[in-house]
């Protein structure tokens, strides 16, 4: 049996993405694995800065989004830490699926635990586009958690 030392749990701030937290927590506790919480913000900052170079509101709005996302991730991390899970948080800015895959490689994770849907919402016929891309291109196993 493969030993699970490091798990990756991508969260986008939605209740749907949080459906994967209980199973990721159970696996982390069972195997004594580190749980990495990942938040990827898809911020169009370079495009907006080129379009509106003299407007500071663009940068300020993006920085506010980043701070809010980091606070969310830190809060989730504290809850899991209080539950006895070894947790680390990572924030990235970019394409969600690509950054999930890159983080999995960079951090040498043994398993990605991902919700079938996030902010985009559920569909009765398919999993979400981010989850689909992660499942198709991941070099490590992916556990897809179906939303309730």
Short mmCIF file of N, CA and C in Angstrom, two decimals:
data_model
loop_
_atom_site.label_atom_id
_atom_site.label_comp_id
_atom_site.label_asym_id
_atom_site.label_seq_id
_atom_site.Cartn_x
_atom_site.Cartn_y
_atom_site.Cartn_z
N UNK A 1 0.84 -1.19 0.00
CA UNK A 1 0.00 0.00 0.00
C UNK A 1 0.88 1.25 0.00
N UNK A 2 0.48 2.24 -0.76
CA UNK A 2 1.21 3.49 -0.84
C UNK A 2 1.06 4.25 0.46
N UNK A 3 2.17 4.81 0.91
CA UNK A 3 2.14 5.62 2.12
C UNK A 3 1.76 7.05 1.77
N UNK A 4 0.83 7.60 2.50
CA UNK A 4 0.41 8.97 2.27
C UNK A 4 1.10 9.88 3.29
N UNK A 5 2.01 10.69 2.81
CA UNK A 5 2.73 11.61 3.69
C UNK A 5 2.28 13.05 3.52
N UNK A 6 1.82 13.37 2.32
CA UNK A 6 1.46 14.75 2.02
C UNK A 6 0.23 14.76 1.11
N UNK A 7 -0.82 15.45 1.57
CA UNK A 7 -2.07 15.57 0.82
C UNK A 7 -2.26 17.03 0.40
N UNK A 8 -2.85 17.22 -0.77
CA UNK A 8 -3.16 18.56 -1.26
C UNK A 8 -4.67 18.74 -1.34
N UNK A 9 -5.17 19.79 -0.72
CA UNK A 9 -6.60 20.10 -0.72
C UNK A 9 -6.81 21.50 -1.29
N UNK A 10 -7.19 21.61 -2.56
CA UNK A 10 -7.48 22.93 -3.14
C UNK A 10 -8.83 23.45 -2.64
N UNK A 11 -8.85 24.71 -2.24
CA UNK A 11 -10.08 25.35 -1.78
C UNK A 11 -10.25 26.67 -2.52
N UNK A 12 -11.45 26.95 -2.99
CA UNK A 12 -11.69 28.21 -3.69
C UNK A 12 -12.56 29.17 -2.88
N UNK A 13 -12.81 28.83 -1.62
CA UNK A 13 -13.62 29.69 -0.77
C UNK A 13 -15.10 29.38 -0.80
N UNK A 14 -15.50 28.43 -1.62
CA UNK A 14 -16.93 28.09 -1.72
C UNK A 14 -17.28 26.93 -0.79
N UNK A 15 -18.55 26.88 -0.42
CA UNK A 15 -19.04 25.76 0.39
C UNK A 15 -18.90 24.44 -0.35
N UNK A 16 -19.05 24.47 -1.68
CA UNK A 16 -18.90 23.25 -2.47
C UNK A 16 -17.49 22.69 -2.36
N UNK A 17 -16.49 23.54 -2.45
CA UNK A 17 -15.10 23.08 -2.33
C UNK A 17 -14.84 22.53 -0.93
N UNK A 18 -15.49 23.12 0.06
CA UNK A 18 -15.30 22.68 1.45
C UNK A 18 -15.88 21.29 1.71
N UNK A 19 -16.69 20.77 0.80
CA UNK A 19 -17.21 19.40 0.96
C UNK A 19 -16.08 18.37 1.04
N UNK A 20 -14.91 18.70 0.54
CA UNK A 20 -13.79 17.77 0.55
C UNK A 20 -13.01 17.81 1.87
N UNK A 21 -13.27 18.79 2.71
CA UNK A 21 -12.50 18.93 3.95
C UNK A 21 -12.64 17.73 4.89
N UNK A 22 -13.85 17.23 5.18
CA UNK A 22 -13.96 16.11 6.12
C UNK A 22 -13.16 14.88 5.69
N UNK A 23 -13.22 14.51 4.43
CA UNK A 23 -12.49 13.33 3.97
C UNK A 23 -10.98 13.58 3.99
N UNK A 24 -10.56 14.77 3.58
CA UNK A 24 -9.13 15.10 3.62
C UNK A 24 -8.62 15.07 5.06
N UNK A 25 -9.43 15.56 5.98
CA UNK A 25 -9.07 15.55 7.40
C UNK A 25 -8.94 14.12 7.92
N UNK A 26 -9.91 13.28 7.59
CA UNK A 26 -9.87 11.88 8.00
C UNK A 26 -8.61 11.18 7.47
N UNK A 27 -8.30 11.39 6.20
CA UNK A 27 -7.11 10.77 5.61
C UNK A 27 -5.83 11.29 6.27
N UNK A 28 -5.76 12.59 6.49
CA UNK A 28 -4.57 13.17 7.12
C UNK A 28 -4.37 12.61 8.53
N UNK A 29 -5.44 12.50 9.29
CA UNK A 29 -5.34 11.95 10.64
C UNK A 29 -4.99 10.47 10.62
N UNK A 30 -5.63 9.71 9.74
CA UNK A 30 -5.41 8.27 9.67
C UNK A 30 -3.96 7.94 9.32
N UNK A 31 -3.41 8.68 8.36
CA UNK A 31 -2.06 8.38 7.89
C UNK A 31 -0.99 9.27 8.53
N UNK A 32 -1.40 10.20 9.38
CA UNK A 32 -0.43 11.12 9.97
C UNK A 32 0.21 12.01 8.92
N UNK A 33 -0.54 12.30 7.88
CA UNK A 33 -0.02 13.06 6.74
C UNK A 33 -0.17 14.57 6.96
N UNK A 34 0.71 15.30 6.32
CA UNK A 34 0.57 16.75 6.28
C UNK A 34 -0.51 17.09 5.26
N UNK A 35 -1.36 18.05 5.60
CA UNK A 35 -2.42 18.49 4.70
C UNK A 35 -2.08 19.90 4.23
N UNK A 36 -1.89 20.04 2.92
CA UNK A 36 -1.58 21.34 2.34
C UNK A 36 -2.87 21.93 1.78
N UNK A 37 -3.27 23.07 2.31
CA UNK A 37 -4.43 23.79 1.80
C UNK A 37 -3.94 24.77 0.74
N UNK A 38 -4.53 24.70 -0.43
CA UNK A 38 -4.11 25.57 -1.54
C UNK A 38 -5.27 26.45 -1.98
N UNK A 39 -4.98 27.71 -2.13
CA UNK A 39 -5.96 28.66 -2.68
C UNK A 39 -5.31 29.33 -3.88
N UNK A 40 -5.94 29.23 -5.02
CA UNK A 40 -5.44 29.86 -6.24
C UNK A 40 -6.41 30.97 -6.63
N UNK A 41 -5.88 32.18 -6.71
CA UNK A 41 -6.69 33.31 -7.15
C UNK A 41 -6.39 33.57 -8.62
N UNK A 42 -7.43 33.59 -9.39
CA UNK A 42 -7.30 33.86 -10.83
C UNK A 42 -7.53 35.35 -11.03
N UNK A 43 -6.50 36.14 -10.71
CA UNK A 43 -6.63 37.60 -10.77
C UNK A 43 -6.09 38.14 -12.09
N UNK A 44 -6.88 38.92 -12.80
CA UNK A 44 -6.44 39.48 -14.08
C UNK A 44 -5.61 40.75 -13.92
N UNK A 45 -4.77 40.81 -12.88
CA UNK A 45 -4.04 42.03 -12.57
C UNK A 45 -3.18 42.56 -13.71
N UNK A 46 -2.33 41.76 -14.36
CA UNK A 46 -1.50 42.33 -15.42
C UNK A 46 -2.34 42.95 -16.55
N UNK A 47 -3.40 42.32 -16.93
CA UNK A 47 -4.27 42.85 -17.99
C UNK A 47 -4.90 44.17 -17.56
N UNK A 48 -5.40 44.22 -16.34
CA UNK A 48 -6.05 45.44 -15.86
C UNK A 48 -5.04 46.56 -15.66
N UNK A 49 -3.81 46.22 -15.21
CA UNK A 49 -2.80 47.26 -15.02
C UNK A 49 -2.39 47.88 -16.35
N UNK A 50 -2.32 47.08 -17.39
CA UNK A 50 -1.98 47.61 -18.71
C UNK A 50 -3.11 48.49 -19.23
N UNK A 51 -4.33 48.05 -19.00
CA UNK A 51 -5.50 48.79 -19.48
C UNK A 51 -5.71 50.10 -18.71
N UNK A 52 -5.45 50.06 -17.39
CA UNK A 52 -5.67 51.23 -16.53
C UNK A 52 -4.42 51.50 -15.69
N UNK A 53 -3.29 51.90 -16.32
CA UNK A 53 -2.02 52.01 -15.59
C UNK A 53 -2.02 53.06 -14.48
N UNK A 54 -2.80 54.13 -14.62
CA UNK A 54 -2.75 55.20 -13.62
C UNK A 54 -3.76 55.00 -12.49
N UNK A 55 -4.60 54.01 -12.58
CA UNK A 55 -5.63 53.78 -11.56
C UNK A 55 -5.13 52.85 -10.46
N UNK A 56 -5.03 53.39 -9.27
CA UNK A 56 -4.56 52.60 -8.13
C UNK A 56 -5.64 51.65 -7.61
N UNK A 57 -6.89 51.92 -7.97
CA UNK A 57 -7.98 51.09 -7.46
C UNK A 57 -7.86 49.66 -7.93
N UNK A 58 -7.27 49.45 -9.11
CA UNK A 58 -7.12 48.09 -9.64
C UNK A 58 -6.22 47.29 -8.70
N UNK A 59 -5.04 47.84 -8.42
CA UNK A 59 -4.10 47.14 -7.54
C UNK A 59 -4.68 46.98 -6.14
N UNK A 60 -5.32 48.01 -5.63
CA UNK A 60 -5.90 47.94 -4.29
C UNK A 60 -6.99 46.88 -4.20
N UNK A 61 -7.82 46.79 -5.22
CA UNK A 61 -8.88 45.78 -5.22
C UNK A 61 -8.30 44.37 -5.26
N UNK A 62 -7.28 44.17 -6.06
CA UNK A 62 -6.64 42.86 -6.15
C UNK A 62 -5.95 42.49 -4.84
N UNK A 63 -5.29 43.47 -4.23
CA UNK A 63 -4.63 43.21 -2.95
C UNK A 63 -5.66 42.88 -1.87
N UNK A 64 -6.80 43.56 -1.90
CA UNK A 64 -7.86 43.26 -0.93
C UNK A 64 -8.38 41.84 -1.13
N UNK A 65 -8.56 41.43 -2.38
CA UNK A 65 -8.99 40.05 -2.67
C UNK A 65 -7.97 39.05 -2.16
N UNK A 66 -6.70 39.34 -2.37
CA UNK A 66 -5.64 38.44 -1.93
C UNK A 66 -5.64 38.32 -0.41
N UNK A 67 -5.76 39.47 0.30
CA UNK A 67 -5.78 39.44 1.77
C UNK A 67 -6.98 38.64 2.29
N UNK A 68 -8.14 38.85 1.67
CA UNK A 68 -9.34 38.13 2.08
C UNK A 68 -9.18 36.62 1.86
N UNK A 69 -8.61 36.25 0.73
CA UNK A 69 -8.39 34.83 0.44
C UNK A 69 -7.38 34.22 1.41
N UNK A 70 -6.33 34.97 1.75
CA UNK A 70 -5.34 34.47 2.69
C UNK A 70 -5.96 34.29 4.08
N UNK A 71 -6.80 35.23 4.46
CA UNK A 71 -7.48 35.14 5.77
C UNK A 71 -8.37 33.89 5.81
N UNK A 72 -9.10 33.65 4.73
CA UNK A 72 -9.94 32.45 4.64
C UNK A 72 -9.09 31.18 4.80
N UNK A 73 -7.99 31.14 4.08
CA UNK A 73 -7.11 29.97 4.12
C UNK A 73 -6.53 29.79 5.52
N UNK A 74 -6.11 30.89 6.14
CA UNK A 74 -5.56 30.82 7.51
C UNK A 74 -6.62 30.33 8.49
N UNK A 75 -7.86 30.80 8.35
CA UNK A 75 -8.95 30.36 9.23
C UNK A 75 -9.20 28.86 9.08
N UNK A 76 -9.24 28.38 7.84
CA UNK A 76 -9.43 26.94 7.61
C UNK A 76 -8.27 26.15 8.21
N UNK A 77 -7.06 26.67 8.03
CA UNK A 77 -5.88 26.00 8.58
C UNK A 77 -5.92 25.91 10.10
N UNK A 78 -6.37 26.99 10.76
CA UNK A 78 -6.45 26.97 12.22
C UNK A 78 -7.48 25.95 12.71
N UNK A 79 -8.62 25.88 12.02
CA UNK A 79 -9.64 24.90 12.40
C UNK A 79 -9.10 23.47 12.30
N UNK A 80 -8.40 23.19 11.22
CA UNK A 80 -7.85 21.85 11.02
C UNK A 80 -6.71 21.57 12.00
N UNK A 81 -5.90 22.57 12.26
CA UNK A 81 -4.82 22.42 13.23
C UNK A 81 -5.40 22.12 14.62
N UNK A 82 -6.46 22.83 14.98
CA UNK A 82 -7.13 22.58 16.26
C UNK A 82 -7.72 21.17 16.32
N UNK A 83 -8.04 20.59 15.16
CA UNK A 83 -8.59 19.23 15.10
C UNK A 83 -7.47 18.18 15.09
N UNK A 84 -6.22 18.63 15.21
CA UNK A 84 -5.11 17.69 15.29
C UNK A 84 -4.46 17.33 13.97
N UNK A 85 -4.67 18.14 12.94
CA UNK A 85 -4.09 17.88 11.63
C UNK A 85 -2.89 18.80 11.42
N UNK A 86 -1.80 18.24 10.89
CA UNK A 86 -0.65 19.06 10.49
C UNK A 86 -1.01 19.77 9.20
N UNK A 87 -1.05 21.09 9.23
CA UNK A 87 -1.54 21.86 8.09
C UNK A 87 -0.50 22.90 7.67
N UNK A 88 -0.46 23.09 6.36
CA UNK A 88 0.32 24.18 5.77
C UNK A 88 -0.56 24.82 4.71
N UNK A 89 -0.44 26.12 4.54
CA UNK A 89 -1.25 26.82 3.55
C UNK A 89 -0.36 27.42 2.47
N UNK A 90 -0.88 27.42 1.25
CA UNK A 90 -0.18 28.02 0.12
C UNK A 90 -1.17 28.85 -0.68
N UNK A 91 -0.78 30.07 -1.01
CA UNK A 91 -1.57 30.94 -1.88
C UNK A 91 -0.83 31.07 -3.20
N UNK A 92 -1.57 31.00 -4.29
CA UNK A 92 -0.99 31.22 -5.61
C UNK A 92 -1.93 32.09 -6.43
N UNK A 93 -1.36 32.74 -7.41
CA UNK A 93 -2.12 33.58 -8.32
C UNK A 93 -1.93 33.05 -9.72
N UNK A 94 -3.01 32.62 -10.36
CA UNK A 94 -2.88 32.08 -11.70
C UNK A 94 -4.09 31.27 -12.10
N UNK A 95 -3.87 30.32 -12.96
CA UNK A 95 -4.93 29.44 -13.44
C UNK A 95 -5.14 28.32 -12.42
N UNK A 96 -6.35 28.16 -11.88
CA UNK A 96 -6.57 27.17 -10.82
C UNK A 96 -6.08 25.76 -11.15
N UNK A 97 -6.50 25.19 -12.25
CA UNK A 97 -6.09 23.81 -12.57
C UNK A 97 -4.58 23.71 -12.73
N UNK A 98 -3.98 24.63 -13.47
CA UNK A 98 -2.54 24.59 -13.69
C UNK A 98 -1.76 24.75 -12.39
N UNK A 99 -2.23 25.65 -11.52
CA UNK A 99 -1.51 25.87 -10.27
C UNK A 99 -1.72 24.73 -9.27
N UNK A 100 -2.85 24.08 -9.32
CA UNK A 100 -3.05 22.88 -8.49
C UNK A 100 -2.06 21.81 -8.92
N UNK A 101 -1.95 21.58 -10.21
CA UNK A 101 -1.03 20.57 -10.73
C UNK A 101 0.42 20.94 -10.44
N UNK A 102 0.77 22.20 -10.60
CA UNK A 102 2.14 22.65 -10.33
C UNK A 102 2.47 22.49 -8.84
N UNK A 103 1.54 22.84 -7.99
CA UNK A 103 1.76 22.70 -6.54
C UNK A 103 1.92 21.24 -6.16
N UNK A 104 1.11 20.38 -6.74
CA UNK A 104 1.22 18.95 -6.46
C UNK A 104 2.61 18.44 -6.82
N UNK A 105 3.14 18.89 -7.93
CA UNK A 105 4.49 18.49 -8.34
C UNK A 105 5.55 19.12 -7.45
N UNK A 106 5.46 20.44 -7.25
CA UNK A 106 6.45 21.16 -6.44
C UNK A 106 6.53 20.63 -5.02
N UNK A 107 5.40 20.26 -4.46
CA UNK A 107 5.35 19.81 -3.06
C UNK A 107 5.43 18.29 -2.92
N UNK A 108 5.56 17.59 -4.04
CA UNK A 108 5.65 16.13 -4.05
C UNK A 108 4.51 15.49 -3.24
N UNK A 109 3.29 15.90 -3.55
CA UNK A 109 2.15 15.35 -2.81
C UNK A 109 1.84 13.93 -3.27
N UNK A 110 1.31 13.16 -2.36
CA UNK A 110 0.96 11.76 -2.64
C UNK A 110 -0.48 11.61 -3.12
N UNK A 111 -1.32 12.60 -2.81
CA UNK A 111 -2.73 12.52 -3.17
C UNK A 111 -3.32 13.92 -3.20
N UNK A 112 -4.11 14.19 -4.24
CA UNK A 112 -4.90 15.43 -4.30
C UNK A 112 -6.33 15.05 -3.93
N UNK A 113 -6.87 15.74 -2.94
CA UNK A 113 -8.27 15.54 -2.55
C UNK A 113 -9.01 16.79 -3.01
N UNK A 114 -9.93 16.63 -3.96
CA UNK A 114 -10.58 17.79 -4.55
C UNK A 114 -12.08 17.56 -4.66
N UNK A 115 -12.82 18.61 -4.41
CA UNK A 115 -14.27 18.57 -4.56
C UNK A 115 -14.63 18.51 -6.04
N UNK A 116 -15.71 17.82 -6.35
CA UNK A 116 -16.11 17.71 -7.76
C UNK A 116 -16.51 19.06 -8.34
N UNK A 117 -16.95 19.99 -7.50
CA UNK A 117 -17.34 21.31 -7.97
C UNK A 117 -16.91 22.37 -6.97
N UNK A 118 -16.69 23.55 -7.48
CA UNK A 118 -16.34 24.69 -6.64
C UNK A 118 -17.28 25.84 -6.93
N UNK A 119 -16.70 27.02 -7.07
CA UNK A 119 -17.51 28.22 -7.28
C UNK A 119 -18.40 28.15 -8.51
N UNK A 120 -17.99 27.39 -9.51
CA UNK A 120 -18.79 27.29 -10.73
C UNK A 120 -20.11 26.59 -10.53
N UNK A 121 -20.23 25.84 -9.45
CA UNK A 121 -21.49 25.18 -9.15
C UNK A 121 -21.61 23.79 -9.75
N UNK A 122 -22.59 23.04 -9.28
CA UNK A 122 -22.75 21.65 -9.70
C UNK A 122 -23.48 21.50 -11.04
N UNK A 123 -23.18 20.39 -11.67
CA UNK A 123 -23.89 19.98 -12.87
C UNK A 123 -24.26 18.51 -12.66
N UNK A 124 -25.43 18.09 -13.06
CA UNK A 124 -25.82 16.70 -12.82
C UNK A 124 -25.04 15.70 -13.67
N UNK A 125 -24.34 16.16 -14.72
CA UNK A 125 -23.73 15.23 -15.66
C UNK A 125 -22.21 15.17 -15.59
N UNK A 126 -21.57 16.20 -15.11
CA UNK A 126 -20.10 16.21 -15.14
C UNK A 126 -19.54 16.77 -13.85
N UNK A 127 -18.25 16.56 -13.67
CA UNK A 127 -17.55 17.25 -12.59
C UNK A 127 -17.17 18.63 -13.12
N UNK A 128 -16.67 19.49 -12.25
CA UNK A 128 -16.31 20.84 -12.66
C UNK A 128 -15.10 20.85 -13.57
N UNK A 129 -14.91 21.95 -14.29
CA UNK A 129 -13.82 22.03 -15.26
C UNK A 129 -12.45 21.96 -14.60
N UNK A 130 -12.29 22.58 -13.43
CA UNK A 130 -11.00 22.52 -12.73
C UNK A 130 -10.73 21.09 -12.29
N UNK A 131 -11.71 20.45 -11.66
CA UNK A 131 -11.54 19.07 -11.22
C UNK A 131 -11.25 18.15 -12.40
N UNK A 132 -11.93 18.36 -13.52
CA UNK A 132 -11.68 17.55 -14.73
C UNK A 132 -10.23 17.67 -15.19
N UNK A 133 -9.75 18.90 -15.28
CA UNK A 133 -8.37 19.12 -15.74
C UNK A 133 -7.37 18.49 -14.78
N UNK A 134 -7.62 18.63 -13.48
CA UNK A 134 -6.71 18.05 -12.49
C UNK A 134 -6.69 16.53 -12.63
N UNK A 135 -7.86 15.92 -12.76
CA UNK A 135 -7.92 14.46 -12.91
C UNK A 135 -7.21 13.99 -14.17
N UNK A 136 -7.36 14.72 -15.25
CA UNK A 136 -6.78 14.31 -16.53
C UNK A 136 -5.27 14.45 -16.57
N UNK A 137 -4.72 15.43 -15.86
CA UNK A 137 -3.30 15.74 -16.03
C UNK A 137 -2.43 15.50 -14.80
N UNK A 138 -3.00 15.08 -13.71
CA UNK A 138 -2.22 14.88 -12.49
C UNK A 138 -1.27 13.70 -12.61
N UNK A 139 -0.08 13.87 -12.04
CA UNK A 139 0.91 12.79 -11.99
C UNK A 139 0.74 11.94 -10.74
N UNK A 140 -0.08 12.41 -9.80
CA UNK A 140 -0.33 11.63 -8.59
C UNK A 140 -1.82 11.29 -8.54
N UNK A 141 -2.21 10.36 -7.69
CA UNK A 141 -3.63 10.01 -7.59
C UNK A 141 -4.49 11.20 -7.16
N UNK A 142 -5.71 11.21 -7.65
CA UNK A 142 -6.67 12.26 -7.32
C UNK A 142 -7.92 11.60 -6.74
N UNK A 143 -8.33 12.07 -5.58
CA UNK A 143 -9.57 11.60 -4.97
C UNK A 143 -10.62 12.68 -5.17
N UNK A 144 -11.62 12.39 -5.99
CA UNK A 144 -12.68 13.33 -6.29
C UNK A 144 -13.82 13.13 -5.29
N UNK A 145 -14.13 14.17 -4.55
CA UNK A 145 -15.19 14.10 -3.55
C UNK A 145 -16.45 14.70 -4.14
N UNK A 146 -17.46 13.88 -4.24
CA UNK A 146 -18.73 14.33 -4.82
C UNK A 146 -19.42 15.28 -3.85
N UNK A 147 -19.97 16.35 -4.40
CA UNK A 147 -20.68 17.32 -3.57
C UNK A 147 -22.01 16.78 -3.10
N UNK A 148 -22.41 17.20 -1.89
CA UNK A 148 -23.69 16.78 -1.32
C UNK A 148 -24.85 17.47 -2.00
#
